[in-house]
Amino acid sequence: MRLVPMLALSMAVALAGCASTTPVVRTDYDRSANFTGYHTYGFPSETGTDRAGYSTLITSHFKRAVSHEMEARGYRYAADKPDLLVNFFASSSERTDVESMPRVSFGAGYYSYRMGLYTEWPLYDRDISTVHYKVGTASIDVVDAAHKQLIWEGRVEGRLTKKMLDDPGPAIDKAVADIFAKYPVTPVVH
């Protein structure tokens, strides 16, 4: 019967479409802030990714990626008295998803010698699988340094792969770019 494999395949494709690994980006900002009135940016003396009083490699990756995005928008780095302070945070957590998928079943269970009368209805059974994975979250805060007021915040959340964990630099570059894609100032074209 060809219907059973085709039905199972179409269900698998439909469920695969639901289990998207596309990162989710959320931002919010102070609508009264004049983002074009700021000219310089810097980082706080201790960022959210520093640990026990020292700067981590993750901090270096974030600073490089944030500098790229801020400078693309016309801001200049200033170590002393910047207009904006940019801070960032990163975390990861374990997640578990339990997925249930209908299974085509023409089996006969306990009463198999009475085929037909006591068999399961087609698609009555369900296959249940458990998926464990890591989710990473990166957050960026942009603060008006003079007023010590948060004016923009962005956050991205998505699945972490082994490749991302082994080489976090490119993953951080992409996460920061994804967040800044929603920043109120667009990149300056040269």
Short mmCIF file of N, CA, C and O in Angstrom, two decimals, residues 31-130:
data_model
loop_
_atom_site.label_atom_id
_atom_site.label_comp_id
_atom_site.label_asym_id
_atom_site.label_seq_id
_atom_site.Cartn_x
_atom_site.Cartn_y
_atom_site.Cartn_z
N ARG A 31 11.14 55.54 22.53
CA ARG A 31 10.71 56.27 21.34
C ARG A 31 11.03 57.77 21.41
O ARG A 31 11.00 58.47 20.40
N SER A 32 11.33 58.27 22.59
CA SER A 32 11.67 59.69 22.71
C SER A 32 13.18 59.94 22.52
O SER A 32 13.61 61.09 22.44
N ALA A 33 13.99 58.90 22.44
CA ALA A 33 15.44 59.07 22.28
C ALA A 33 15.78 59.49 20.85
O ALA A 33 15.20 58.98 19.89
N ASN A 34 16.72 60.41 20.72
CA ASN A 34 17.19 60.88 19.42
C ASN A 34 18.48 60.12 19.09
O ASN A 34 19.57 60.56 19.43
N PHE A 35 18.35 58.99 18.41
CA PHE A 35 19.49 58.12 18.14
C PHE A 35 20.53 58.78 17.24
O PHE A 35 21.71 58.45 17.31
N THR A 36 20.12 59.73 16.40
CA THR A 36 21.09 60.40 15.53
C THR A 36 21.84 61.51 16.27
O THR A 36 22.82 62.04 15.76
N GLY A 37 21.42 61.84 17.47
CA GLY A 37 22.10 62.84 18.28
C GLY A 37 23.31 62.30 19.02
O GLY A 37 24.10 63.06 19.58
N TYR A 38 23.49 61.01 19.03
CA TYR A 38 24.64 60.38 19.67
C TYR A 38 25.72 60.16 18.61
O TYR A 38 25.43 59.84 17.47
N HIS A 39 26.99 60.32 19.03
CA HIS A 39 28.08 60.20 18.07
C HIS A 39 29.13 59.16 18.47
O HIS A 39 29.84 58.66 17.60
N THR A 40 29.25 58.88 19.76
CA THR A 40 30.29 57.95 20.21
C THR A 40 29.69 56.84 21.06
O THR A 40 28.59 56.98 21.61
N TYR A 41 30.42 55.76 21.14
CA TYR A 41 30.00 54.62 21.98
C TYR A 41 31.22 54.07 22.70
O TYR A 41 32.37 54.31 22.33
N GLY A 42 30.94 53.35 23.74
CA GLY A 42 31.98 52.66 24.51
C GLY A 42 31.35 51.50 25.24
O GLY A 42 30.16 51.19 25.05
N PHE A 43 32.13 50.88 26.10
CA PHE A 43 31.65 49.73 26.87
C PHE A 43 31.82 50.03 28.35
O PHE A 43 32.74 50.77 28.75
N PRO A 44 30.96 49.47 29.20
CA PRO A 44 31.15 49.67 30.64
C PRO A 44 32.46 49.01 31.09
O PRO A 44 32.99 48.14 30.40
N SER A 45 32.95 49.41 32.25
CA SER A 45 34.22 48.85 32.73
C SER A 45 34.13 47.34 32.94
O SER A 45 35.11 46.63 32.77
N GLU A 46 32.95 46.86 33.28
CA GLU A 46 32.73 45.41 33.38
C GLU A 46 31.44 45.08 32.63
O GLU A 46 30.38 45.61 32.94
N THR A 47 31.55 44.20 31.65
CA THR A 47 30.37 43.83 30.86
C THR A 47 29.68 42.62 31.47
O THR A 47 30.21 41.96 32.36
N GLY A 48 28.52 42.31 30.92
CA GLY A 48 27.73 41.18 31.42
C GLY A 48 28.36 39.82 31.15
O GLY A 48 27.96 38.83 31.76
N THR A 49 29.35 39.76 30.25
CA THR A 49 30.00 38.48 29.96
C THR A 49 31.35 38.34 30.66
O THR A 49 32.02 37.32 30.51
N ASP A 50 31.76 39.38 31.42
CA ASP A 50 32.99 39.26 32.20
C ASP A 50 32.74 38.34 33.39
O ASP A 50 31.60 38.13 33.81
N ARG A 51 33.83 37.81 33.92
CA ARG A 51 33.68 36.85 35.01
C ARG A 51 34.76 37.07 36.06
O ARG A 51 35.94 37.16 35.72
N ALA A 52 34.36 37.19 37.29
CA ALA A 52 35.27 37.29 38.45
C ALA A 52 36.32 38.39 38.27
O ALA A 52 37.49 38.20 38.61
N GLY A 53 35.91 39.51 37.67
CA GLY A 53 36.82 40.64 37.55
C GLY A 53 37.73 40.63 36.33
O GLY A 53 38.59 41.49 36.21
N TYR A 54 37.57 39.68 35.44
CA TYR A 54 38.40 39.68 34.23
C TYR A 54 37.53 39.53 32.99
O TYR A 54 36.41 39.05 33.04
N SER A 55 38.09 39.98 31.88
CA SER A 55 37.40 39.94 30.60
C SER A 55 37.56 38.55 29.97
O SER A 55 38.67 38.02 29.94
N THR A 56 36.48 37.99 29.48
CA THR A 56 36.51 36.64 28.90
C THR A 56 36.71 36.72 27.38
O THR A 56 36.62 37.78 26.78
N LEU A 57 36.97 35.57 26.78
CA LEU A 57 37.07 35.51 25.32
C LEU A 57 35.72 35.84 24.68
O LEU A 57 35.66 36.46 23.61
N ILE A 58 34.65 35.43 25.33
CA ILE A 58 33.31 35.76 24.83
C ILE A 58 33.13 37.29 24.80
O ILE A 58 32.57 37.84 23.85
N THR A 59 33.65 37.98 25.81
CA THR A 59 33.59 39.44 25.84
C THR A 59 34.30 40.03 24.63
O THR A 59 33.80 40.94 23.98
N SER A 60 35.47 39.48 24.31
CA SER A 60 36.23 39.97 23.15
C SER A 60 35.44 39.78 21.85
O SER A 60 35.41 40.67 21.00
N HIS A 61 34.79 38.62 21.71
CA HIS A 61 33.98 38.36 20.52
C HIS A 61 32.83 39.37 20.42
O HIS A 61 32.55 39.92 19.35
N PHE A 62 32.16 39.61 21.55
CA PHE A 62 31.05 40.56 21.56
C PHE A 62 31.52 41.97 21.25
O PHE A 62 30.89 42.69 20.47
N LYS A 63 32.62 42.41 21.86
CA LYS A 63 33.11 43.77 21.62
C LYS A 63 33.44 43.97 20.14
O LYS A 63 33.12 45.01 19.56
N ARG A 64 34.07 42.98 19.52
CA ARG A 64 34.42 43.09 18.11
C ARG A 64 33.15 43.19 17.25
O ARG A 64 33.03 44.05 16.38
N ALA A 65 32.16 42.32 17.52
CA ALA A 65 30.92 42.30 16.74
C ALA A 65 30.10 43.57 16.95
O ALA A 65 29.57 44.15 15.99
N VAL A 66 30.01 44.03 18.19
CA VAL A 66 29.26 45.25 18.50
C VAL A 66 29.94 46.45 17.86
O VAL A 66 29.28 47.33 17.27
N SER A 67 31.28 46.53 17.93
CA SER A 67 32.02 47.64 17.32
C SER A 67 31.75 47.69 15.82
O SER A 67 31.52 48.77 15.26
N HIS A 68 31.75 46.54 15.18
CA HIS A 68 31.46 46.49 13.75
C HIS A 68 30.08 47.09 13.45
O HIS A 68 29.93 47.91 12.53
N GLU A 69 29.08 46.69 14.22
CA GLU A 69 27.71 47.17 13.98
C GLU A 69 27.54 48.65 14.32
O GLU A 69 26.88 49.39 13.59
N MET A 70 28.14 49.10 15.41
CA MET A 70 28.01 50.52 15.80
C MET A 70 28.73 51.41 14.79
O MET A 70 28.20 52.45 14.38
N GLU A 71 29.93 51.02 14.38
CA GLU A 71 30.69 51.83 13.42
C GLU A 71 30.02 51.84 12.05
O GLU A 71 30.07 52.84 11.33
N ALA A 72 29.35 50.76 11.68
CA ALA A 72 28.61 50.72 10.42
C ALA A 72 27.45 51.73 10.44
O ALA A 72 26.99 52.17 9.39
N ARG A 73 27.01 52.11 11.63
CA ARG A 73 25.91 53.07 11.78
C ARG A 73 26.42 54.49 12.03
O ARG A 73 25.66 55.37 12.39
N GLY A 74 27.73 54.68 11.89
CA GLY A 74 28.29 56.03 12.00
C GLY A 74 28.81 56.42 13.38
O GLY A 74 29.28 57.54 13.56
N TYR A 75 28.72 55.57 14.37
CA TYR A 75 29.23 55.88 15.70
C TYR A 75 30.75 55.64 15.73
O TYR A 75 31.26 54.76 15.05
N ARG A 76 31.46 56.42 16.56
CA ARG A 76 32.90 56.23 16.75
C ARG A 76 33.14 55.72 18.17
O ARG A 76 32.46 56.13 19.11
N TYR A 77 34.15 54.87 18.30
CA TYR A 77 34.51 54.34 19.62
C TYR A 77 35.21 55.44 20.42
O TYR A 77 36.08 56.15 19.90
N ALA A 78 34.83 55.59 21.68
CA ALA A 78 35.48 56.54 22.60
C ALA A 78 35.65 55.84 23.94
O ALA A 78 34.67 55.45 24.57
N ALA A 79 36.89 55.69 24.37
CA ALA A 79 37.16 55.03 25.65
C ALA A 79 36.73 55.91 26.82
O ALA A 79 36.28 55.41 27.85
N ASP A 80 36.89 57.25 26.65
CA ASP A 80 36.53 58.19 27.72
C ASP A 80 35.26 58.95 27.37
O ASP A 80 35.14 59.51 26.27
N LYS A 81 34.32 58.96 28.25
CA LYS A 81 33.08 59.72 28.14
C LYS A 81 32.34 59.53 26.82
O LYS A 81 32.04 60.50 26.12
N PRO A 82 31.98 58.29 26.47
CA PRO A 82 31.19 58.07 25.25
C PRO A 82 29.74 58.54 25.47
O PRO A 82 29.27 58.61 26.61
N ASP A 83 29.07 58.83 24.37
CA ASP A 83 27.65 59.20 24.45
C ASP A 83 26.80 57.99 24.85
O ASP A 83 25.82 58.11 25.58
N LEU A 84 27.17 56.83 24.32
CA LEU A 84 26.42 55.60 24.57
C LEU A 84 27.33 54.54 25.19
O LEU A 84 28.49 54.41 24.80
N LEU A 85 26.79 53.80 26.11
CA LEU A 85 27.47 52.61 26.64
C LEU A 85 26.72 51.39 26.12
O LEU A 85 25.49 51.35 26.18
N VAL A 86 27.47 50.41 25.63
CA VAL A 86 26.87 49.19 25.10
C VAL A 86 27.30 48.03 25.98
O VAL A 86 28.49 47.79 26.15
N ASN A 87 26.34 47.36 26.54
CA ASN A 87 26.60 46.19 27.38
C ASN A 87 25.93 44.98 26.74
O ASN A 87 24.99 45.13 25.95
N PHE A 88 26.40 43.80 27.08
CA PHE A 88 25.86 42.58 26.49
C PHE A 88 25.94 41.45 27.49
O PHE A 88 26.75 41.47 28.41
N PHE A 89 25.07 40.50 27.29
CA PHE A 89 24.94 39.35 28.18
C PHE A 89 24.74 38.11 27.31
O PHE A 89 24.17 38.19 26.23
N ALA A 90 25.17 36.98 27.80
CA ALA A 90 24.97 35.73 27.07
C ALA A 90 24.71 34.62 28.07
O ALA A 90 25.28 34.60 29.17
N SER A 91 23.85 33.71 27.69
CA SER A 91 23.57 32.55 28.54
C SER A 91 23.12 31.39 27.66
O SER A 91 22.75 31.57 26.51
N SER A 92 23.19 30.21 28.23
CA SER A 92 22.67 29.03 27.53
C SER A 92 21.94 28.16 28.54
O SER A 92 22.21 28.22 29.74
N SER A 93 21.02 27.39 28.03
CA SER A 93 20.25 26.49 28.90
C SER A 93 19.91 25.22 28.12
O SER A 93 19.91 25.22 26.89
N GLU A 94 19.64 24.19 28.85
CA GLU A 94 19.22 22.92 28.25
C GLU A 94 17.72 22.96 28.07
O GLU A 94 16.99 23.42 28.95
N ARG A 95 17.25 22.47 26.95
CA ARG A 95 15.82 22.36 26.70
C ARG A 95 15.49 20.93 26.29
O ARG A 95 16.31 20.23 25.71
N THR A 96 14.28 20.56 26.57
CA THR A 96 13.79 19.25 26.16
C THR A 96 12.42 19.44 25.53
O THR A 96 11.55 20.10 26.11
N ASP A 97 12.27 18.88 24.35
CA ASP A 97 10.97 18.89 23.67
C ASP A 97 10.47 17.47 23.57
O ASP A 97 11.23 16.56 23.25
N VAL A 98 9.21 17.28 23.86
CA VAL A 98 8.57 15.99 23.66
C VAL A 98 7.65 16.15 22.46
O VAL A 98 6.77 17.01 22.45
N GLU A 99 7.92 15.36 21.45
CA GLU A 99 7.15 15.46 20.21
C GLU A 99 6.32 14.21 20.02
O GLU A 99 6.78 13.11 20.27
N SER A 100 5.11 14.42 19.59
CA SER A 100 4.20 13.31 19.34
C SER A 100 3.79 13.36 17.87
O SER A 100 3.41 14.41 17.37
N MET A 101 3.90 12.23 17.21
CA MET A 101 3.55 12.17 15.80
C MET A 101 2.62 10.99 15.57
O MET A 101 2.88 9.89 16.05
N PRO A 102 1.54 11.22 14.82
CA PRO A 102 0.64 10.10 14.50
C PRO A 102 1.41 9.02 13.73
O PRO A 102 2.29 9.31 12.95
N ARG A 103 1.07 7.79 14.02
CA ARG A 103 1.71 6.67 13.33
C ARG A 103 0.64 5.85 12.65
O ARG A 103 -0.38 5.51 13.24
N VAL A 104 0.86 5.54 11.39
CA VAL A 104 -0.05 4.68 10.65
C VAL A 104 0.15 3.28 11.18
O VAL A 104 1.26 2.77 11.21
N SER A 105 -0.91 2.69 11.62
CA SER A 105 -0.78 1.36 12.22
C SER A 105 -1.90 0.46 11.71
O SER A 105 -3.07 0.76 11.85
N PHE A 106 -1.48 -0.62 11.11
CA PHE A 106 -2.44 -1.63 10.70
C PHE A 106 -2.16 -2.92 11.45
O PHE A 106 -2.53 -3.99 11.04
N GLY A 107 -1.46 -2.77 12.60
CA GLY A 107 -1.10 -3.95 13.40
C GLY A 107 -2.30 -4.55 14.07
O GLY A 107 -3.42 -4.05 14.00
N ALA A 108 -2.07 -5.61 14.77
CA ALA A 108 -3.20 -6.33 15.33
C ALA A 108 -3.10 -6.53 16.83
O ALA A 108 -3.91 -7.20 17.41
N GLY A 109 -2.13 -5.96 17.49
CA GLY A 109 -2.08 -6.00 18.95
C GLY A 109 -2.30 -7.37 19.56
O GLY A 109 -1.96 -8.40 19.01
N TYR A 110 -2.97 -7.41 20.72
CA TYR A 110 -3.16 -8.62 21.51
C TYR A 110 -4.01 -9.67 20.79
O TYR A 110 -3.76 -10.83 20.85
N TYR A 111 -5.04 -9.21 20.09
CA TYR A 111 -5.95 -10.13 19.42
C TYR A 111 -5.57 -10.32 17.96
O TYR A 111 -6.41 -10.26 17.07
N SER A 112 -4.31 -10.57 17.67
CA SER A 112 -3.86 -10.63 16.29
C SER A 112 -4.50 -11.79 15.51
O SER A 112 -4.62 -11.72 14.30
N TYR A 113 -4.95 -12.83 16.17
CA TYR A 113 -5.56 -13.95 15.45
C TYR A 113 -6.95 -13.57 14.93
O TYR A 113 -7.52 -14.27 14.14
N ARG A 114 -7.50 -12.42 15.37
CA ARG A 114 -8.82 -11.97 14.89
C ARG A 114 -8.67 -10.75 13.99
O ARG A 114 -9.39 -9.78 14.15
N MET A 115 -7.75 -10.78 13.07
CA MET A 115 -7.46 -9.64 12.20
C MET A 115 -8.74 -8.91 11.78
O MET A 115 -9.69 -9.54 11.34
N GLY A 116 -8.74 -7.61 11.94
CA GLY A 116 -9.87 -6.81 11.47
C GLY A 116 -10.79 -6.39 12.60
O GLY A 116 -11.05 -5.22 12.75
N LEU A 117 -11.26 -7.29 13.43
CA LEU A 117 -12.22 -6.95 14.45
C LEU A 117 -11.59 -6.18 15.61
O LEU A 117 -12.16 -5.22 16.11
N TYR A 118 -10.40 -6.60 16.03
CA TYR A 118 -9.79 -5.97 17.19
C TYR A 118 -8.51 -5.20 16.85
O TYR A 118 -7.70 -4.95 17.71
N THR A 119 -8.33 -4.82 15.63
CA THR A 119 -7.13 -4.06 15.28
C THR A 119 -7.34 -2.58 15.60
O THR A 119 -8.46 -2.13 15.78
N GLU A 120 -6.22 -1.86 15.66
CA GLU A 120 -6.29 -0.42 15.92
C GLU A 120 -6.81 0.28 14.69
O GLU A 120 -6.62 -0.17 13.57
N TRP A 121 -7.43 1.41 14.89
CA TRP A 121 -7.84 2.24 13.77
C TRP A 121 -6.58 2.85 13.16
O TRP A 121 -5.66 3.21 13.87
N PRO A 122 -6.53 3.00 11.86
CA PRO A 122 -5.36 3.65 11.26
C PRO A 122 -5.17 5.04 11.85
O PRO A 122 -6.14 5.75 12.12
N LEU A 123 -3.92 5.42 12.11
CA LEU A 123 -3.51 6.69 12.71
C LEU A 123 -3.95 6.84 14.16
O LEU A 123 -3.94 7.92 14.71
N TYR A 124 -4.31 5.74 14.79
CA TYR A 124 -4.72 5.79 16.18
C TYR A 124 -3.51 5.87 17.10
O TYR A 124 -3.54 6.52 18.12
N ASP A 125 -2.41 5.21 16.73
CA ASP A 125 -1.20 5.22 17.54
C ASP A 125 -0.43 6.52 17.39
O ASP A 125 -0.64 7.26 16.44
N ARG A 126 0.48 6.77 18.33
CA ARG A 126 1.35 7.94 18.26
C ARG A 126 2.76 7.50 18.63
O ARG A 126 2.95 6.73 19.56
N ASP A 127 3.73 8.00 17.87
CA ASP A 127 5.13 7.83 18.23
C ASP A 127 5.53 9.05 19.04
O ASP A 127 5.25 10.19 18.66
N ILE A 128 6.18 8.82 20.15
CA ILE A 128 6.62 9.92 21.01
C ILE A 128 8.14 9.90 21.06
O ILE A 128 8.74 8.86 21.29
N SER A 129 8.73 11.07 20.82
CA SER A 129 10.19 11.17 20.90
C SER A 129 10.56 12.36 21.77
O SER A 129 9.82 13.34 21.87
N THR A 130 11.71 12.26 22.40
CA THR A 130 12.22 13.32 23.26
C THR A 130 13.49 13.87 22.62
O THR A 130 14.37 13.10 22.26
#
